[in-house]
C-alpha positions as MATLAB code, in Angstrom:
seq = 'GKLEPTGMDHLLKLAAPASGDTDMDRLASQIERWAGASGIDPSALANSGMPGPQQSQPQEERKPGEPQRICMTSEGRKKLHTTFPDGSEMVEEFDERTDVLLVRKVKKSAGLGSKDTDWVFEVGQAPEAAFDPHSDMLRASTSGPIFLRKDTPEQFQWRIRNLPYPADVYSVTVDHDKQDMVVRTSNKKYYKRIDLPDLRRLGLKLQENSLSWKHQHNTLIISYTRPQEVVEQEQKALREAEKSAIKM';
ca = [
      -0.332    3.093   18.937;
      -1.541    0.116   20.923;
      -2.080   -3.219   19.180;
      -5.643   -4.353   19.044;
      -6.599   -7.704   20.609;
      -6.663   -9.139   17.057;
      -2.874   -8.697   16.737;
      -0.024  -11.124   17.361;
      -1.503  -12.249   20.632;
      -4.640  -13.389   18.849;
      -2.538  -15.059   16.071;
      -0.541  -17.038   18.525;
      -3.680  -18.511   20.309;
      -3.343  -21.577   18.043;
      -6.092  -24.029   17.650;
      -5.974  -27.175   19.845;
      -3.415  -29.548   18.274;
      -4.418  -32.687   16.516;
      -2.468  -35.729   17.425;
       1.096  -35.486   16.036;
       0.780  -31.882   14.933;
       3.833  -29.610   15.474;
       3.999  -25.887   16.285;
       4.662  -25.272   12.605;
       1.722  -27.296   11.471;
      -0.606  -25.393   13.879;
       0.812  -22.020   12.994;
       0.555  -22.524    9.237;
      -3.058  -23.820    9.651;
      -4.058  -20.929   11.905;
      -2.586  -18.351    9.433;
      -4.465  -19.908    6.585;
      -7.811  -20.052    8.398;
      -7.570  -16.581    9.796;
      -6.287  -14.986    6.615;
      -8.994  -16.788    4.620;
     -11.714  -15.591    6.871;
     -10.483  -11.989    6.640;
     -10.143  -12.083    2.757;
      -6.348  -11.714    3.012;
      -3.675  -13.614    0.960;
      -1.961  -15.987    3.537;
       1.306  -15.430    1.804;
       0.971  -11.618    2.314;
       0.115  -12.168    5.927;
       3.070  -14.615    6.429;
       5.546  -12.303    4.689;
       4.317   -9.046    6.226;
       6.181   -9.382    9.507;
       3.225   -7.554   11.101;
       0.300   -8.963   13.033;
      -3.398   -8.753   12.444;
      -5.771   -8.178    9.508;
      -5.411   -4.408    9.894;
      -1.958   -4.708    8.154;
      -2.308   -2.798    4.842;
       1.268   -2.280    3.744;
       1.813   -3.160    0.077;
       3.380   -6.556   -0.310;
       5.781   -7.871   -2.871;
       3.702  -10.407   -4.896;
       4.935  -14.042   -5.168;
       5.815  -15.066   -8.742;
       3.471  -17.594  -10.176;
       4.640  -21.186   -9.632;
       6.911  -20.336   -6.680;
       6.360  -22.158   -3.367;
       4.957  -20.309   -0.365;
       7.109  -20.466    2.788;
       6.369  -19.631    6.395;
       9.205  -19.584    9.026;
       9.156  -19.550   12.768;
      11.791  -19.950   15.450;
      10.855  -21.988   18.519;
      12.698  -24.119   21.083;
      16.081  -23.616   19.496;
      14.897  -24.675   16.046;
      14.068  -22.803   12.792;
      10.806  -24.423   11.578;
      10.113  -23.925    7.844;
       6.764  -24.796    6.278;
       6.629  -24.776    2.502;
       3.451  -25.202    0.370;
       4.163  -26.016   -3.331;
       1.923  -24.901   -6.280;
       0.562  -28.448   -6.600;
      -0.690  -28.370   -3.024;
       1.991  -30.679   -1.588;
       3.735  -29.547    1.668;
       7.089  -29.876    3.390;
       7.968  -29.105    6.957;
      11.714  -28.795    7.901;
      13.315  -28.139   11.238;
      16.909  -26.736   11.477;
      19.150  -26.304   14.450;
      18.951  -22.548   15.137;
      22.692  -22.316   15.817;
      24.237  -24.592   13.146;
      21.490  -24.725   10.464;
      21.814  -28.522   10.402;
      18.561  -30.176    9.087;
      17.015  -32.214   12.001;
      13.601  -33.053   10.640;
      11.972  -33.096    7.246;
       8.532  -34.420    6.463;
       6.516  -34.249    3.313;
       2.860  -34.706    2.412;
       1.426  -35.130   -1.093;
      -1.573  -33.070   -2.124;
      -4.838  -34.965   -1.677;
      -6.864  -34.883   -4.849;
     -10.357  -33.294   -4.917;
     -12.596  -35.420   -2.756;
      -9.714  -37.729   -1.723;
      -8.801  -38.555    1.805;
      -5.965  -36.448    3.329;
      -2.577  -38.067    2.897;
      -0.162  -38.833    5.696;
       3.068  -37.136    6.502;
       6.144  -39.039    5.397;
       9.447  -38.458    7.370;
      12.557  -38.080    5.065;
      14.789  -36.945    7.907;
      14.353  -37.675   11.632;
      11.755  -39.941   13.119;
       8.024  -39.637   13.610;
       7.036  -39.265   17.253;
       5.972  -42.608   18.590;
       2.197  -42.827   19.387;
       1.298  -43.672   22.940;
       0.362  -47.333   23.353;
      -3.355  -47.879   23.508;
      -4.244  -51.274   24.828;
      -7.799  -51.005   23.480;
      -6.824  -50.346   19.842;
      -3.198  -51.617   19.586;
      -3.456  -55.328   19.431;
       0.196  -55.859   18.293;
       3.172  -53.686   19.274;
       5.908  -53.268   16.724;
       8.983  -55.182   17.610;
      11.928  -53.213   18.743;
      14.394  -55.980   17.965;
      14.146  -55.760   14.214;
      16.251  -53.363   12.079;
      15.463  -49.710   12.700;
      16.082  -47.298    9.792;
      16.677  -43.567   10.468;
      18.132  -40.681    8.554;
      20.089  -38.083   10.657;
      22.352  -35.705    8.730;
      25.526  -33.927    9.739;
      26.704  -30.584    8.359;
      28.857  -32.314    5.687;
      26.938  -35.466    4.965;
      23.554  -37.079    4.459;
      23.626  -39.961    6.902;
      21.455  -43.044    7.548;
      21.637  -45.409   10.480;
      20.246  -48.935   10.409;
      20.268  -50.289   13.959;
      19.817  -53.857   15.175;
      22.019  -55.358   12.400;
      24.193  -57.840   14.336;
      25.945  -59.505   11.442;
      29.786  -59.118   10.924;
      30.924  -56.114    8.882;
      32.233  -58.194    5.982;
      28.700  -59.378    4.934;
      27.442  -55.879    4.056;
      27.575  -54.060    0.708;
      26.260  -50.610   -0.150;
      26.150  -49.669   -3.788;
      24.590  -47.085   -6.197;
      21.951  -48.303   -8.664;
      22.568  -45.733  -11.382;
      19.466  -46.780  -13.386;
      16.981  -46.304  -10.551;
      19.120  -43.561   -8.821;
      19.025  -45.031   -5.277;
      21.372  -46.761   -2.988;
      21.159  -50.509   -2.232;
      22.067  -52.233    1.002;
      22.328  -55.924    0.975;
      24.050  -58.715    2.974;
      25.775  -61.688    1.528;
      23.939  -63.927    4.022;
      20.631  -62.620    2.517;
      19.361  -61.447    5.926;
      18.832  -57.876    4.994;
      18.041  -55.845    1.858;
      17.000  -52.214    1.510;
      16.865  -49.397   -1.156;
      17.566  -45.917   -0.043;
      16.143  -42.860   -1.936;
      17.860  -39.470   -1.741;
      15.188  -36.940   -2.629;
      17.456  -33.995   -1.908;
      19.450  -34.802   -5.146;
      16.381  -35.752   -7.157;
      14.681  -32.381   -6.514;
      17.704  -30.628   -8.024;
      18.197  -33.081  -10.901;
      21.527  -34.338   -9.504;
      22.848  -37.877  -10.049;
      24.180  -40.178   -7.296;
      28.027  -40.562   -7.325;
      29.847  -43.679   -6.036;
      32.760  -41.683   -4.760;
      30.525  -39.689   -2.430;
      29.230  -42.809   -0.764;
      30.857  -44.492    2.364;
      29.682  -46.813    5.158;
      30.871  -48.525    8.322;
      29.450  -51.034   10.670;
      29.765  -50.636   14.544;
      27.827  -51.532   17.665;
      25.270  -53.479   15.598;
      24.590  -50.373   13.566;
      25.286  -49.827    9.865;
      26.133  -46.164    9.209;
      25.864  -44.969    5.624;
      27.166  -41.494    4.599;
      26.912  -39.547    1.412;
      28.860  -36.213    1.012;
      26.389  -33.299    0.597;
      26.876  -31.656   -2.921;
      27.444  -27.923   -2.847;
      24.404  -27.320   -4.928;
      22.171  -28.870   -2.190;
      23.826  -26.762    0.536;
      23.342  -23.583   -1.428;
      19.683  -24.327   -2.266;
      18.945  -25.168    1.342;
      20.572  -21.979    2.638;
      18.767  -19.821   -0.018;
      15.321  -21.195    0.962;
      16.061  -20.744    4.702;
      17.374  -17.169    4.313;
      14.371  -16.163    2.200;
      11.920  -17.597    4.804;
      13.809  -16.054    7.697;
      12.988  -12.571    6.415;
       9.442  -13.059    7.621;
      10.181  -15.361   10.536;
       7.928  -15.272   13.577;
       9.717  -15.863   16.875;
       7.954  -17.804   19.632;
];
């Protein structure tokens, strides 16, 4: 039979985006609002693969303590929105063809009555806000070091641009006690600690022999070989979410 106007067409009339929102943010928000207003479990709606509140097919219940995932495919990217039991959220964007992770941002749950927390980018870069001469008194300098994580299929990879010092002044080591990587220069011009949450979430330890780096064109490139456990977990989450993916 014909779909009623409250079907997929209605679902995809997303609310006007707030500044910096992505398609995934808006879709997840719209699903939750609509499902809540209709008395439907948002996870059942997201996993149903069918539009509209008229969907009454029995759904497989999510196990207690498991994250809720919504997946959509748009503009050549698989966009995965995960909500964890503690209310924290993660948005990831993968290349639709290669499954390489392009963007990951996380947001901690705001406590009751607390101000909403900001998204923190773990992979990729936050879109730069347009310059507003009325509110932006000082523009961030583009000549200072710029830190960015951009992975490859085989490696986690970080780039630190605008580091003009010769290659022999850099050292990159593992701090086994704090479980992060430390970048420093012998001329004391640069120092940074790099966290790797992908390992921490799976309880894995940093290994010196997986770490390498090089310096070229004023950029320090740091690479860490992706453990098989991380690859498998990433693919498992993506495959599960794809079962209910919405294409746009």
